[in-house]
């Protein structure tokens, strides 16, 4: 039997799944130049017989290393990510002594300041208490008026407790720390975020 006859018989007997397992490099079916997938295999290495004590010691070292890393991570769990803008630069901390002014105040002035701070604290406490009393009195009067209205007419009461949607788009401009600069041209540029990224 000739070589070409063997090839034709092989073609006839080959299952389509076997042929499809090979990759056709050429599209011409008469060339039948195929390549098997690259296996990248090498002979298995003989396993060395190791002393069980050595294997156990290695596993213990691995376990200790992992426990140490876990302890280190647990210790740092409560540490918050630093905010760079709120941290004082190290060069300023180094220059702290040189930057401090040598001003000493008299005992009378320090006592006067302490008394002034106490008076201010008392004033603010009384102001907060009076505000809370005013709010309580207003709420009580409002509830009393609503109860009287309900006794008169249920429809008017239901109308009175509805939301006033005209008050919702409320805008207000309050006092600012510094007055506005006249004829100030606001720069319209790109904002570059230079904050550190924490992962």
PDB file of N, CA, C and O in Angstrom, residues 66-96:
ATOM      1  N   UNK A  66       2.880  33.950  59.939  1.00  0.00           N
ATOM      2  CA  UNK A  66       1.512  34.395  59.674  1.00  0.00           C
ATOM      3  C   UNK A  66       0.874  35.001  60.923  1.00  0.00           C
ATOM      4  O   UNK A  66       0.192  36.033  60.850  1.00  0.00           O
ATOM      5  N   UNK A  67       1.099  34.376  62.091  1.00  0.00           N
ATOM      6  CA  UNK A  67       0.535  34.918  63.326  1.00  0.00           C
ATOM      7  C   UNK A  67       1.103  36.294  63.634  1.00  0.00           C
ATOM      8  O   UNK A  67       0.387  37.194  64.096  1.00  0.00           O
ATOM      9  N   UNK A  68       2.403  36.481  63.364  1.00  0.00           N
ATOM     10  CA  UNK A  68       3.029  37.780  63.596  1.00  0.00           C
ATOM     11  C   UNK A  68       2.419  38.852  62.700  1.00  0.00           C
ATOM     12  O   UNK A  68       2.125  39.973  63.134  1.00  0.00           O
ATOM     13  N   UNK A  69       2.195  38.502  61.418  1.00  0.00           N
ATOM     14  CA  UNK A  69       1.578  39.464  60.499  1.00  0.00           C
ATOM     15  C   UNK A  69       0.149  39.791  60.931  1.00  0.00           C
ATOM     16  O   UNK A  69      -0.281  40.951  60.860  1.00  0.00           O
ATOM     17  N   UNK A  70      -0.581  38.786  61.395  1.00  0.00           N
ATOM     18  CA  UNK A  70      -1.959  39.010  61.853  1.00  0.00           C
ATOM     19  C   UNK A  70      -1.960  39.935  63.069  1.00  0.00           C
ATOM     20  O   UNK A  70      -2.771  40.861  63.166  1.00  0.00           O
ATOM     21  N   UNK A  71      -1.020  39.706  64.017  1.00  0.00           N
ATOM     22  CA  UNK A  71      -0.941  40.570  65.194  1.00  0.00           C
ATOM     23  C   UNK A  71      -0.624  42.008  64.805  1.00  0.00           C
ATOM     24  O   UNK A  71      -1.192  42.953  65.341  1.00  0.00           O
ATOM     25  N   UNK A  72       0.299  42.168  63.840  1.00  0.00           N
ATOM     26  CA  UNK A  72       0.667  43.514  63.394  1.00  0.00           C
ATOM     27  C   UNK A  72      -0.524  44.212  62.755  1.00  0.00           C
ATOM     28  O   UNK A  72      -0.779  45.399  62.981  1.00  0.00           O
ATOM     29  N   UNK A  73      -1.298  43.463  61.946  1.00  0.00           N
ATOM     30  CA  UNK A  73      -2.478  44.055  61.310  1.00  0.00           C
ATOM     31  C   UNK A  73      -3.540  44.407  62.348  1.00  0.00           C
ATOM     32  O   UNK A  73      -4.203  45.436  62.248  1.00  0.00           O
ATOM     33  N   UNK A  74      -3.724  43.542  63.351  1.00  0.00           N
ATOM     34  CA  UNK A  74      -4.721  43.826  64.381  1.00  0.00           C
ATOM     35  C   UNK A  74      -4.330  45.041  65.207  1.00  0.00           C
ATOM     36  O   UNK A  74      -5.180  45.799  65.663  1.00  0.00           O
ATOM     37  N   UNK A  75      -3.028  45.239  65.417  1.00  0.00           N
ATOM     38  CA  UNK A  75      -2.566  46.382  66.191  1.00  0.00           C
ATOM     39  C   UNK A  75      -2.857  47.688  65.448  1.00  0.00           C
ATOM     40  O   UNK A  75      -3.158  48.707  66.055  1.00  0.00           O
ATOM     41  N   UNK A  76      -2.783  47.653  64.126  1.00  0.00           N
ATOM     42  CA  UNK A  76      -2.971  48.866  63.328  1.00  0.00           C
ATOM     43  C   UNK A  76      -4.399  49.081  62.870  1.00  0.00           C
ATOM     44  O   UNK A  76      -4.653  49.976  62.080  1.00  0.00           O
ATOM     45  N   UNK A  77      -5.351  48.260  63.352  1.00  0.00           N
ATOM     46  CA  UNK A  77      -6.730  48.418  62.869  1.00  0.00           C
ATOM     47  C   UNK A  77      -7.343  49.727  63.323  1.00  0.00           C
ATOM     48  O   UNK A  77      -8.115  50.337  62.598  1.00  0.00           O
ATOM     49  N   UNK A  78      -7.002  50.189  64.542  1.00  0.00           N
ATOM     50  CA  UNK A  78      -7.619  51.399  65.067  1.00  0.00           C
ATOM     51  C   UNK A  78      -6.968  52.669  64.530  1.00  0.00           C
ATOM     52  O   UNK A  78      -7.455  53.758  64.786  1.00  0.00           O
ATOM     53  N   UNK A  79      -5.846  52.542  63.837  1.00  0.00           N
ATOM     54  CA  UNK A  79      -5.196  53.733  63.299  1.00  0.00           C
ATOM     55  C   UNK A  79      -5.959  54.225  62.080  1.00  0.00           C
ATOM     56  O   UNK A  79      -6.208  53.476  61.145  1.00  0.00           O
ATOM     57  N   UNK A  80      -6.326  55.489  62.107  1.00  0.00           N
ATOM     58  CA  UNK A  80      -7.064  56.068  60.995  1.00  0.00           C
ATOM     59  C   UNK A  80      -6.096  56.523  59.918  1.00  0.00           C
ATOM     60  O   UNK A  80      -4.918  56.771  60.175  1.00  0.00           O
ATOM     61  N   UNK A  81      -6.601  56.617  58.712  1.00  0.00           N
ATOM     62  CA  UNK A  81      -5.774  57.116  57.616  1.00  0.00           C
ATOM     63  C   UNK A  81      -5.462  58.589  57.865  1.00  0.00           C
ATOM     64  O   UNK A  81      -6.362  59.371  58.169  1.00  0.00           O
ATOM     65  N   UNK A  82      -4.210  58.964  57.749  1.00  0.00           N
ATOM     66  CA  UNK A  82      -3.860  60.360  58.071  1.00  0.00           C
ATOM     67  C   UNK A  82      -4.394  61.331  57.029  1.00  0.00           C
ATOM     68  O   UNK A  82      -4.411  61.046  55.834  1.00  0.00           O
ATOM     69  N   UNK A  83      -4.849  62.476  57.502  1.00  0.00           N
ATOM     70  CA  UNK A  83      -5.282  63.548  56.606  1.00  0.00           C
ATOM     71  C   UNK A  83      -4.108  64.517  56.505  1.00  0.00           C
ATOM     72  O   UNK A  83      -3.715  65.134  57.495  1.00  0.00           O
ATOM     73  N   UNK A  84      -3.549  64.601  55.328  1.00  0.00           N
ATOM     74  CA  UNK A  84      -2.316  65.357  55.164  1.00  0.00           C
ATOM     75  C   UNK A  84      -2.510  66.833  55.488  1.00  0.00           C
ATOM     76  O   UNK A  84      -1.613  67.482  56.019  1.00  0.00           O
ATOM     77  N   UNK A  85      -3.703  67.377  55.186  1.00  0.00           N
ATOM     78  CA  UNK A  85      -3.942  68.802  55.418  1.00  0.00           C
ATOM     79  C   UNK A  85      -3.994  69.128  56.910  1.00  0.00           C
ATOM     80  O   UNK A  85      -3.752  70.261  57.308  1.00  0.00           O
ATOM     81  N   UNK A  86      -4.343  68.133  57.741  1.00  0.00           N
ATOM     82  CA  UNK A  86      -4.483  68.389  59.173  1.00  0.00           C
ATOM     83  C   UNK A  86      -3.205  68.089  59.954  1.00  0.00           C
ATOM     84  O   UNK A  86      -3.171  68.301  61.168  1.00  0.00           O
ATOM     85  N   UNK A  87      -2.200  67.554  59.288  1.00  0.00           N
ATOM     86  CA  UNK A  87      -0.957  67.233  59.979  1.00  0.00           C
ATOM     87  C   UNK A  87       0.000  68.408  59.917  1.00  0.00           C
ATOM     88  O   UNK A  87       0.099  69.092  58.900  1.00  0.00           O
ATOM     89  N   UNK A  88       0.713  68.616  61.014  1.00  0.00           N
ATOM     90  CA  UNK A  88       1.710  69.684  61.062  1.00  0.00           C
ATOM     91  C   UNK A  88       2.986  69.175  60.403  1.00  0.00           C
ATOM     92  O   UNK A  88       3.447  68.079  60.727  1.00  0.00           O
ATOM     93  N   UNK A  89       3.557  69.931  59.461  1.00  0.00           N
ATOM     94  CA  UNK A  89       4.806  69.481  58.827  1.00  0.00           C
ATOM     95  C   UNK A  89       5.928  69.310  59.852  1.00  0.00           C
ATOM     96  O   UNK A  89       5.993  70.034  60.853  1.00  0.00           O
ATOM     97  N   UNK A  90       6.796  68.340  59.593  1.00  0.00           N
ATOM     98  CA  UNK A  90       7.854  68.030  60.551  1.00  0.00           C
ATOM     99  C   UNK A  90       8.837  69.181  60.713  1.00  0.00           C
ATOM    100  O   UNK A  90       9.367  69.403  61.805  1.00  0.00           O
ATOM    101  N   UNK A  91       9.098  69.943  59.637  1.00  0.00           N
ATOM    102  CA  UNK A  91      10.050  71.044  59.773  1.00  0.00           C
ATOM    103  C   UNK A  91       9.506  72.130  60.712  1.00  0.00           C
ATOM    104  O   UNK A  91      10.265  72.790  61.416  1.00  0.00           O
ATOM    105  N   UNK A  92       8.178  72.310  60.761  1.00  0.00           N
ATOM    106  CA  UNK A  92       7.604  73.272  61.704  1.00  0.00           C
ATOM    107  C   UNK A  92       7.719  72.773  63.142  1.00  0.00           C
ATOM    108  O   UNK A  92       7.928  73.562  64.068  1.00  0.00           O
ATOM    109  N   UNK A  93       7.566  71.460  63.327  1.00  0.00           N
ATOM    110  CA  UNK A  93       7.741  70.921  64.678  1.00  0.00           C
ATOM    111  C   UNK A  93       9.180  71.099  65.149  1.00  0.00           C
ATOM    112  O   UNK A  93       9.439  71.353  66.330  1.00  0.00           O
ATOM    113  N   UNK A  94      10.134  70.929  64.213  1.00  0.00           N
ATOM    114  CA  UNK A  94      11.542  71.129  64.572  1.00  0.00           C
ATOM    115  C   UNK A  94      11.824  72.586  64.924  1.00  0.00           C
ATOM    116  O   UNK A  94      12.652  72.877  65.787  1.00  0.00           O
ATOM    117  N   UNK A  95      11.142  73.524  64.247  1.00  0.00           N
ATOM    118  CA  UNK A  95      11.388  74.948  64.461  1.00  0.00           C
ATOM    119  C   UNK A  95      10.488  75.554  65.539  1.00  0.00           C
ATOM    120  O   UNK A  95      10.426  76.774  65.685  1.00  0.00           O
ATOM    121  N   UNK A  96       9.789  74.704  66.297  1.00  0.00           N
ATOM    122  CA  UNK A  96       8.807  75.208  67.259  1.00  0.00           C
ATOM    123  C   UNK A  96       9.450  76.125  68.304  1.00  0.00           C
ATOM    124  O   UNK A  96       8.927  77.200  68.611  1.00  0.00           O
TER     125      UNK A  96
END
